[in-house]
Coordinates of C-alpha atoms and ligand atoms in Angstrom, one line a residue:
X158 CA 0.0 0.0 0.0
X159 CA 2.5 2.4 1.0
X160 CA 4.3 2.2 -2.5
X161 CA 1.1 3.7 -4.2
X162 CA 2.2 7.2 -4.7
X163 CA 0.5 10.4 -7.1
X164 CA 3.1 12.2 -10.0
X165 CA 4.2 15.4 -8.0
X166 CA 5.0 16.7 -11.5
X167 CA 1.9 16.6 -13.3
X168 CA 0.3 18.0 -10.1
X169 CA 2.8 21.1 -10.4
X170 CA 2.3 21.4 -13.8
X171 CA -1.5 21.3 -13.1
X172 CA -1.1 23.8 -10.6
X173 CA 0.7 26.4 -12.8
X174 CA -1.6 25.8 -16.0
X175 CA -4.7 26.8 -13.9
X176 CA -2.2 29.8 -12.3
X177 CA -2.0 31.1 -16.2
X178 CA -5.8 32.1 -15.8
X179 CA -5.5 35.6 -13.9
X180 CA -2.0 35.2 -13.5
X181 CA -1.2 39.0 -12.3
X182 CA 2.3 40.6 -13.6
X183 CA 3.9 39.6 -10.1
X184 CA 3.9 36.2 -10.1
X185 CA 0.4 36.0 -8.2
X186 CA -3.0 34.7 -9.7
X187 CA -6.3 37.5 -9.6
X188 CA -9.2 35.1 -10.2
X189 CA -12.3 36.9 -8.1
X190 CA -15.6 34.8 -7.7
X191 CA -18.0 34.5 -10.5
X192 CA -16.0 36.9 -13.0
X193 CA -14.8 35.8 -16.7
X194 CA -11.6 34.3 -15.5
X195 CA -13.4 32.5 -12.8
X196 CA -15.3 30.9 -15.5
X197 CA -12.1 30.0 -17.5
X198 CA -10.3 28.5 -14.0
X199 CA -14.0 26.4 -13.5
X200 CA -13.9 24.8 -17.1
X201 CA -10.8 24.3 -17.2
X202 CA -10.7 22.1 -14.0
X203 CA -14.2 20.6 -14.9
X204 CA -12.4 19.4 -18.4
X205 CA -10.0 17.8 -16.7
X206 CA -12.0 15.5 -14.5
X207 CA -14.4 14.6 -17.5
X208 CA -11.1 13.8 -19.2
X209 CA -10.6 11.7 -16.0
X210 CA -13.4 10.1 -16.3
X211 CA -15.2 11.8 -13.6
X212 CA -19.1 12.8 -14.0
X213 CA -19.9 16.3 -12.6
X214 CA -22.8 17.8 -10.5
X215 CA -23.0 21.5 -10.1
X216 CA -25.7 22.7 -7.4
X217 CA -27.6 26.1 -7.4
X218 CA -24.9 28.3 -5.5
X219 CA -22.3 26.7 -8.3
X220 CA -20.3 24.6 -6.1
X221 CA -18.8 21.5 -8.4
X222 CA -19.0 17.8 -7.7
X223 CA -16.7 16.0 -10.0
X224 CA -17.3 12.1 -9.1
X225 CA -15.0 9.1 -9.6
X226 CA -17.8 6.0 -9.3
X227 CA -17.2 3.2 -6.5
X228 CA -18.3 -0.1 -6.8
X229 CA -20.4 0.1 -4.2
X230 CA -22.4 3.7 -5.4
X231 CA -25.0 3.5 -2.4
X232 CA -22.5 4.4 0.1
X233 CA -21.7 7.8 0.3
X234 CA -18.5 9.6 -1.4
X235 CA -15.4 10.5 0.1
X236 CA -14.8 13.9 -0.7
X237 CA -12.0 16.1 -0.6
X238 CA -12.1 19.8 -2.1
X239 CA -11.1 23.6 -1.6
X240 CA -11.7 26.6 -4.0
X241 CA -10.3 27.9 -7.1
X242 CA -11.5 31.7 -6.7
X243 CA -8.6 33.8 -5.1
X244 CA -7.8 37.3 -3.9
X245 CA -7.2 40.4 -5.8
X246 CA -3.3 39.9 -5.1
X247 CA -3.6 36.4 -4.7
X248 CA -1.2 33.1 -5.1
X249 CA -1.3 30.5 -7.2
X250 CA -1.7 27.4 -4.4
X251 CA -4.1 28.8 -1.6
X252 CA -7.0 26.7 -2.3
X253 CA -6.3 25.9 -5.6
X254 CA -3.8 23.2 -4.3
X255 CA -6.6 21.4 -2.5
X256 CA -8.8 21.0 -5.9
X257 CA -5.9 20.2 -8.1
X258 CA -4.3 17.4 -5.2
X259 CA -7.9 15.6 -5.5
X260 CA -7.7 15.5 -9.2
X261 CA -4.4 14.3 -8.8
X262 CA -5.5 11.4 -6.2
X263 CA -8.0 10.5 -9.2
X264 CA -5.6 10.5 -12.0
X265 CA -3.2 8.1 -9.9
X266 CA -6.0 5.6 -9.0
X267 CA -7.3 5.7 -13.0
X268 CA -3.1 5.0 -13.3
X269 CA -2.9 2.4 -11.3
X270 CA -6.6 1.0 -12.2
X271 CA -7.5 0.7 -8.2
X272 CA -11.4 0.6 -7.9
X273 CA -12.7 1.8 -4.5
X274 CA -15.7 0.4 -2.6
X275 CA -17.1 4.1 -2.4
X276 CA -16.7 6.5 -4.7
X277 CA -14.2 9.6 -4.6
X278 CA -15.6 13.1 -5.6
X279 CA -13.4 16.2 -5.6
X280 CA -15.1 19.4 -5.0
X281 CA -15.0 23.3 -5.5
X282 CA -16.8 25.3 -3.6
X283 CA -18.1 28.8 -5.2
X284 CA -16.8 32.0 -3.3
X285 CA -14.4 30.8 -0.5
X286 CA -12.3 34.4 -0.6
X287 CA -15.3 36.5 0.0
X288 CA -13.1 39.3 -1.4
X289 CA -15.7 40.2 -4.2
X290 CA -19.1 39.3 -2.3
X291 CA -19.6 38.4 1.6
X292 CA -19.8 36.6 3.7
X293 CA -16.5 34.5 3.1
X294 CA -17.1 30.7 2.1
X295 CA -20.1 31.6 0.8
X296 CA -20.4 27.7 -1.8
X297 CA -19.7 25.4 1.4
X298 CA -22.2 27.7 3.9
X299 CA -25.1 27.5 1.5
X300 CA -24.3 23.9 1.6
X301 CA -24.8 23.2 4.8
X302 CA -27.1 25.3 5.8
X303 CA -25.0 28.2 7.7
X304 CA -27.1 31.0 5.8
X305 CA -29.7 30.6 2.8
X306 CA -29.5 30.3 -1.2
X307 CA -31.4 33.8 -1.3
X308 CA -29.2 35.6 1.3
X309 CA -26.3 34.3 -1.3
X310 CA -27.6 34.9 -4.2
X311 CA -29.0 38.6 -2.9
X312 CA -24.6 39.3 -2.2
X313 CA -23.6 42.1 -4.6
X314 CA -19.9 43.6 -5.5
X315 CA -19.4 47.2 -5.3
X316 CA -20.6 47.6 -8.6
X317 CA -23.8 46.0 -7.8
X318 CA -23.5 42.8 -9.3
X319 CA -25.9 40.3 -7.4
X320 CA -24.0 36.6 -6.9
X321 CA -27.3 35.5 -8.2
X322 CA -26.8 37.0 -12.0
X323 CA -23.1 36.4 -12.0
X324 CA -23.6 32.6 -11.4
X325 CA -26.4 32.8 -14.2
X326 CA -24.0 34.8 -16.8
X327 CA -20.9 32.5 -16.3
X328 CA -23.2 29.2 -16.7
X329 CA -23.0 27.7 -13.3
X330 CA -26.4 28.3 -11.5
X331 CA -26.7 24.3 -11.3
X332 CA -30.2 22.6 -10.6
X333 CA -29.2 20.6 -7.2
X334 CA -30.3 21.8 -4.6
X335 CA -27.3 22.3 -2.3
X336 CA -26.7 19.9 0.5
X337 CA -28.4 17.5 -1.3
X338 CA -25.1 15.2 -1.8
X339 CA -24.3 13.4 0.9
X340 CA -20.7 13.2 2.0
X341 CA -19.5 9.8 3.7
X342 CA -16.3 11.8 4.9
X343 CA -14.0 15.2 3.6
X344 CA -10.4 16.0 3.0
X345 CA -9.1 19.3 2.2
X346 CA -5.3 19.4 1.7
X347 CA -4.3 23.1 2.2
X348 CA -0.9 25.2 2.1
X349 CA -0.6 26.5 6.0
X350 CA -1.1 29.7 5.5
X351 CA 1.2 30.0 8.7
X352 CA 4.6 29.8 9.2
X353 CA 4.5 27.3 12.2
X354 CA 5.4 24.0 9.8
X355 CA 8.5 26.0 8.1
X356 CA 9.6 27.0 11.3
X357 CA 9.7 23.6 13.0
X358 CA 11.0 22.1 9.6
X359 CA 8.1 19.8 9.2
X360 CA 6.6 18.3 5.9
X361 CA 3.0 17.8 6.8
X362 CA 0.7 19.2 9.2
X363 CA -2.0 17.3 10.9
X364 CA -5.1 19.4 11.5
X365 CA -7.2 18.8 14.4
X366 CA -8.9 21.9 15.0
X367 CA -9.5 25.4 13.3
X368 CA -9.4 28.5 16.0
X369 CA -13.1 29.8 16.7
X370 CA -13.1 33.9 16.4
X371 CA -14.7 36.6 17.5
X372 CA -14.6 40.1 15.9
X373 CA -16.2 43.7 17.3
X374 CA -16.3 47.1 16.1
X375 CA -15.1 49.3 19.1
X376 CA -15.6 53.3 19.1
X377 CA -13.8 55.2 21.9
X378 CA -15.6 59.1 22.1
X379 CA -14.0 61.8 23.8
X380 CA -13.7 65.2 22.6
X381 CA -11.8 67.1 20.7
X382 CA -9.6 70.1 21.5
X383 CA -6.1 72.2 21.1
X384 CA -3.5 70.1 21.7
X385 CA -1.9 73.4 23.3
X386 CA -3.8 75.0 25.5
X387 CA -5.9 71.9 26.8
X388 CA -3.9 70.7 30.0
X389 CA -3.2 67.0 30.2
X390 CA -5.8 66.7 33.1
X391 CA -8.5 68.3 31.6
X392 CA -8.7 66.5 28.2
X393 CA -11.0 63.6 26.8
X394 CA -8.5 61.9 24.4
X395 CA -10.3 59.2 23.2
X396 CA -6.9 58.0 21.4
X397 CA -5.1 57.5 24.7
X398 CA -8.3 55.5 26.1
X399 CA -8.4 53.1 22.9
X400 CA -4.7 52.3 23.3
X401 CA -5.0 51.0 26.5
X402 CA -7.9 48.9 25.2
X403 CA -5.6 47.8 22.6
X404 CA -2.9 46.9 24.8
X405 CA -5.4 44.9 26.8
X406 CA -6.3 42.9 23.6
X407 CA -2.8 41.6 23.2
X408 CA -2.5 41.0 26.9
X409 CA -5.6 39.3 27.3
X410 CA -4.4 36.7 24.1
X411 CA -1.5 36.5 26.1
X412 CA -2.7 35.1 29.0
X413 CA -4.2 32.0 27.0
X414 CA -1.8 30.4 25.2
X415 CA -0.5 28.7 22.7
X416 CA -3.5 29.3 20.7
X417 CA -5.1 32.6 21.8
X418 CA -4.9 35.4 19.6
X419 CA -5.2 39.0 20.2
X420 CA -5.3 41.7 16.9
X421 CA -6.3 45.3 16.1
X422 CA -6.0 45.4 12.4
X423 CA -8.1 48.7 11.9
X424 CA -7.8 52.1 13.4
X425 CA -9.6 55.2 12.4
X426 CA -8.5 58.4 14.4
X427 CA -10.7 61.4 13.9
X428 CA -9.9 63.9 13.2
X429 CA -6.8 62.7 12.6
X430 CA -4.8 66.3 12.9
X431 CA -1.7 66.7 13.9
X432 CA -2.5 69.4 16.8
X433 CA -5.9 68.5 17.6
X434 CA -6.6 66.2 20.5
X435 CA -8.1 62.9 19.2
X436 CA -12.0 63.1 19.4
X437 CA -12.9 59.8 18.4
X438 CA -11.8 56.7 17.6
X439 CA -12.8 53.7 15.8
X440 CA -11.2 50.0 16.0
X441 CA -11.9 46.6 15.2
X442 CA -10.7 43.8 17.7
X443 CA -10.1 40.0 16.4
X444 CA -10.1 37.4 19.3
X445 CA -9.2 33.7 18.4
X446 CA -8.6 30.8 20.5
X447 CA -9.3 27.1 19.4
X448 CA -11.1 26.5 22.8
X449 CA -14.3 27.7 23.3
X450 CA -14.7 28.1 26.8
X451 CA -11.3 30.3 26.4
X452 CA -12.6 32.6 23.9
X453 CA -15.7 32.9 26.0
X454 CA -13.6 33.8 28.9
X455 CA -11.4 35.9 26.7
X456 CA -14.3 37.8 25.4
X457 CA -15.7 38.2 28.9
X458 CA -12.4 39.8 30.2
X459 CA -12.3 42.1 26.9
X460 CA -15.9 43.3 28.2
X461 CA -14.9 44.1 31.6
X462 CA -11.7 45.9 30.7
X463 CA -13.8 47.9 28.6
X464 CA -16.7 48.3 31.4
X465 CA -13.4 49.6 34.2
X466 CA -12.0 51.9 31.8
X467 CA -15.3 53.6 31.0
X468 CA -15.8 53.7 34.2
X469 CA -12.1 55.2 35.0
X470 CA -12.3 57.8 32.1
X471 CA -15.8 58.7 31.8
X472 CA -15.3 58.9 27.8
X473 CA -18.4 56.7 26.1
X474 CA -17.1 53.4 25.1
X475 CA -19.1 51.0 22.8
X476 CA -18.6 47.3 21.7
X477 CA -19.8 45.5 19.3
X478 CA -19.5 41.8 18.3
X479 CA -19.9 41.7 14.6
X480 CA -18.6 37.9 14.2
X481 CA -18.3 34.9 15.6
X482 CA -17.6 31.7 14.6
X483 CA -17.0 28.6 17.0
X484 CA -13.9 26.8 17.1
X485 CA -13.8 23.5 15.0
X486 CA -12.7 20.4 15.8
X487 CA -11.7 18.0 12.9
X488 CA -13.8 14.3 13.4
X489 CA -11.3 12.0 15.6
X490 CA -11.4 9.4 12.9
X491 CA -10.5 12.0 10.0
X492 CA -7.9 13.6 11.6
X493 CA -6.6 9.6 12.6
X494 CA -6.6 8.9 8.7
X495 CA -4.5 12.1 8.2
X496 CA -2.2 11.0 11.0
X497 CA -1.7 7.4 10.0
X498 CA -1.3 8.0 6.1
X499 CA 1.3 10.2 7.4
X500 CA 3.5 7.9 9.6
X501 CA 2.8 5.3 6.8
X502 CA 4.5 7.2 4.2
X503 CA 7.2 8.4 6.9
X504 CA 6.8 11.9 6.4
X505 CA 8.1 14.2 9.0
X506 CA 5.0 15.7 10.6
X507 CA 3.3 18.0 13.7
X508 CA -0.1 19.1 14.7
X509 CA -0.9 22.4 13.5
X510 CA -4.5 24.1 14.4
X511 CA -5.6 26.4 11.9
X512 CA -6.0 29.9 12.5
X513 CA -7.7 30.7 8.9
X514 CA -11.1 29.5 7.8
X515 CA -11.5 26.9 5.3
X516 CA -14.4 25.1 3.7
X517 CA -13.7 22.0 5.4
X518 CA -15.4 23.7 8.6
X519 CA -18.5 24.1 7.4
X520 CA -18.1 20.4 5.9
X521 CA -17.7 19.0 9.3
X522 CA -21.0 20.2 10.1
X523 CA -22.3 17.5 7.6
X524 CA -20.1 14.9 7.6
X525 CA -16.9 13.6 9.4
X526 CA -14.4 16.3 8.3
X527 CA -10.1 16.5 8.3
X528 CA -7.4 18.6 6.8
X529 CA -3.6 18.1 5.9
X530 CA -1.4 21.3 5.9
X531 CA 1.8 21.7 3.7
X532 CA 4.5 24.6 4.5
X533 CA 4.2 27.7 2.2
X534 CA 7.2 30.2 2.1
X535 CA 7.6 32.6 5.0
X536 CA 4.1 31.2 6.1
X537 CA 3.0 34.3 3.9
X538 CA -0.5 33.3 1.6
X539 CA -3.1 35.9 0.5
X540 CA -0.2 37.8 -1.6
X541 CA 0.7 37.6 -5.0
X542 CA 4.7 36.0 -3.4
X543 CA 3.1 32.8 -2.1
X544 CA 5.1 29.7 -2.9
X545 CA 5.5 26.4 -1.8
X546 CA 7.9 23.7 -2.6
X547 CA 6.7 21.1 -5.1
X548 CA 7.7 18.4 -3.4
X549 CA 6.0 19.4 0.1
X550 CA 2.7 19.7 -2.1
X551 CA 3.4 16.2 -3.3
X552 CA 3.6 14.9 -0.5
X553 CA 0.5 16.3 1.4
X554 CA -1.2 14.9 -2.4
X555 CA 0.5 11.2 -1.3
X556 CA -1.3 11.9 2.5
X557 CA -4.4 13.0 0.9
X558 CA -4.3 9.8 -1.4
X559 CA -3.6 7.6 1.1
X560 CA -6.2 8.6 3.9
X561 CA -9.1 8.9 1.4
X562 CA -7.8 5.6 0.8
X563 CA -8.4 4.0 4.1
X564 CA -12.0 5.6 3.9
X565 CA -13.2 4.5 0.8
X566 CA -11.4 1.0 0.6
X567 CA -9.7 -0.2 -2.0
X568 CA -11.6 -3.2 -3.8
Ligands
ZN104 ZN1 -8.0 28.9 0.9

């Protein structure tokens, strides 16, 4: 078994035919959601499993269902799948590696002429980025029932363009109803994103959870005044305040580790003058943890730092949770799979939780659900200088191969 291995070079040269479509004058890939060259990216990878023999479904939020038959086609498919759509200064393996890794599995078992008691699909789901239309993972929510077909379809880009007509004009509002395709159990291989694996020198990354997260919108008001002849004791600087709120974001991560997270990403200082006493301020916080009780309690301690200092400063203080997703642990026997394929192939390996969303988490609402990570460069994704070393990405394919493998049985 453990001499059944996929060609890491036609999985590279897969990867970089499909990185020609948007390919952006840096070296990067712009392929939004539902545009022209989204269409392009879709056929393309559609031609190639027909030419594999695979049958396709596409449901009515466009998410694609290319299916290798099993013998046994009552039971359920193992799946695996990621997204092809990318950001505006996007890289050429983020996501795309996950889609092009399945195909790959399916090319090496029509190779080899192994038959599987279930059969194998490999999915892309429509609108993971959510860079052109919110909310992010849009093909794999609708799916399993996080938010409905009409709020998705009802999503529009700034130049009001509804998801609904896009999907229509490109050719991929399908007729199944989404969710209706049961899943016996999903794989999504995925570059880190991260720079934990490359750090630690590690070739694959078992997944067994992906961080929860909460985000708010926090505005600080005090008042603004001459920053001359306003003495420090009589002022309302709302700037000052926020900082200390800031600080205590980063603290408050701090005090819950390994895998709390603290961030301000966002500031907006008004009036933002150079001699005028900051009036008002407005910040977003991002709180991550991959245990829920500890982002509750993180979140709870965030709320009553807030409630002392508006309390020490008298400025107005408000809060506001805008997000939240739960944390989300992978299925024990997934996650097992991942680990075993892995020592089988003797790989050097480490658990890595995920601090980035992925389709796969709104897969393991339906079905048991893993994921196998592969070091990218500097950890750095989302950017048009993502890389990754092709023979990192081979192996997570040979990992991927091997535990949808132990699902769907050889015959
Ligand atoms: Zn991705």
């Amino acid at each position: 078994m453990s001499e059944i291995r996929i060609n890491g070079d036609r999985l590279w040269a897969a990867l970089m035919e499909l990185a020609q479509i948007g390919a952006t004058a840096k070296g990067g890939v712009k392929r939004l959601a539902l545009t022209d060259l989204d269409k392009q990216g879709r056929d393309l990878v559609v031609g190639w499993g027909k030419a594999a023999g695979m049958s396709v479904t596409v449901d009515q939020i466009g998410n694609v269902f290319m299916r290798r038959d099993g013998t046994n086609n009552a039971l359920p498919p193992v799946m695996t799948g990621s997204h092809i759509d990318t950001q505006p200064t996007g890289g050429k393996f983020d996501g795309n590696y996950g889609v092009l890794a399945g195909l790959e599995v399916v090319r090496t078992l029509n190779d080899l002429k192994i038959k599987t008691e279930a059969p194998i699909e490999v999915a892309f789901w429509t609108n993971e980025e959510g860079s052109r239309f919110v909310p992010v993972m849009m093909g794999s929510g609708v799916f399993c029932g996080a938010f409905s077909l009409e709020t998705a379809y009802a999503a529009n880009d700034t130049e009001g363009k509804t998801v609904g007509e896009e999907l229509e004009r490109i050719g991929y509002k399908g007729t199944q109803v989404p969710g209706d395709h049961p899943i016996g159990a999903y794989f999504e291989t995925h570059i880190e994103q991260g720079p934990v694996l490359e750090d630690a020198d590690k070739v694959i990354g078992v997944v067994p959870a992906v961080m929860g997260l909460s985000w708010y919108d926090c505005v600080v008001s005090g008042m603004e005044a001459h920053a001359g002849p306003t003495p420090m004791g009589l002022r309302k600087d709302a700037l000052q305040v926020s900082t200390k709120i800031m600080q205590e974001v980063v603290a408050i991560a701090n005090r819950y580790p390994p895998y709390g997270r603290g961030t301000v990403g966002m500031v907006q200082v008004f009036p933002n003058s150079r001699n005028v006493i900051p009036g008002e301020v407005k910040f977003s916080i991002d709180l991550r943890n991959v245990n829920d009780e500890l982002l509750n309690t993180m979140h709870e301690e965030m709320l009553a730092f807030i409630d002392k200092t508006r309390g020490e400063t008298g400025l107005k203080i408000s809060i506001e949770r805008v997000s939240y997703y739960p944390p989300c642990p992978f299925h024990p026997e997934c996650v097992d799979a991942v680990r075993n394929a892995t020592a089988e192939l003797g790989y050097s390996t480490m658990d890595v939780v995920s601090g980035a969303g992925h389709d796969a988490i709104y897969a393991a609402r339906l079905a048991p659900a893993g994921m196998i990570f592969v070091p990218c460069k500097d950890g750095i994704s989302h950017n048009e200088i993502e890389d990754a070393k092709s023979e990192h990405l081979e192996a997570g394919c040979n990992v991927l191969l091997h535990a949808m493998l132990e699902r769907a049985r050889i015959v």
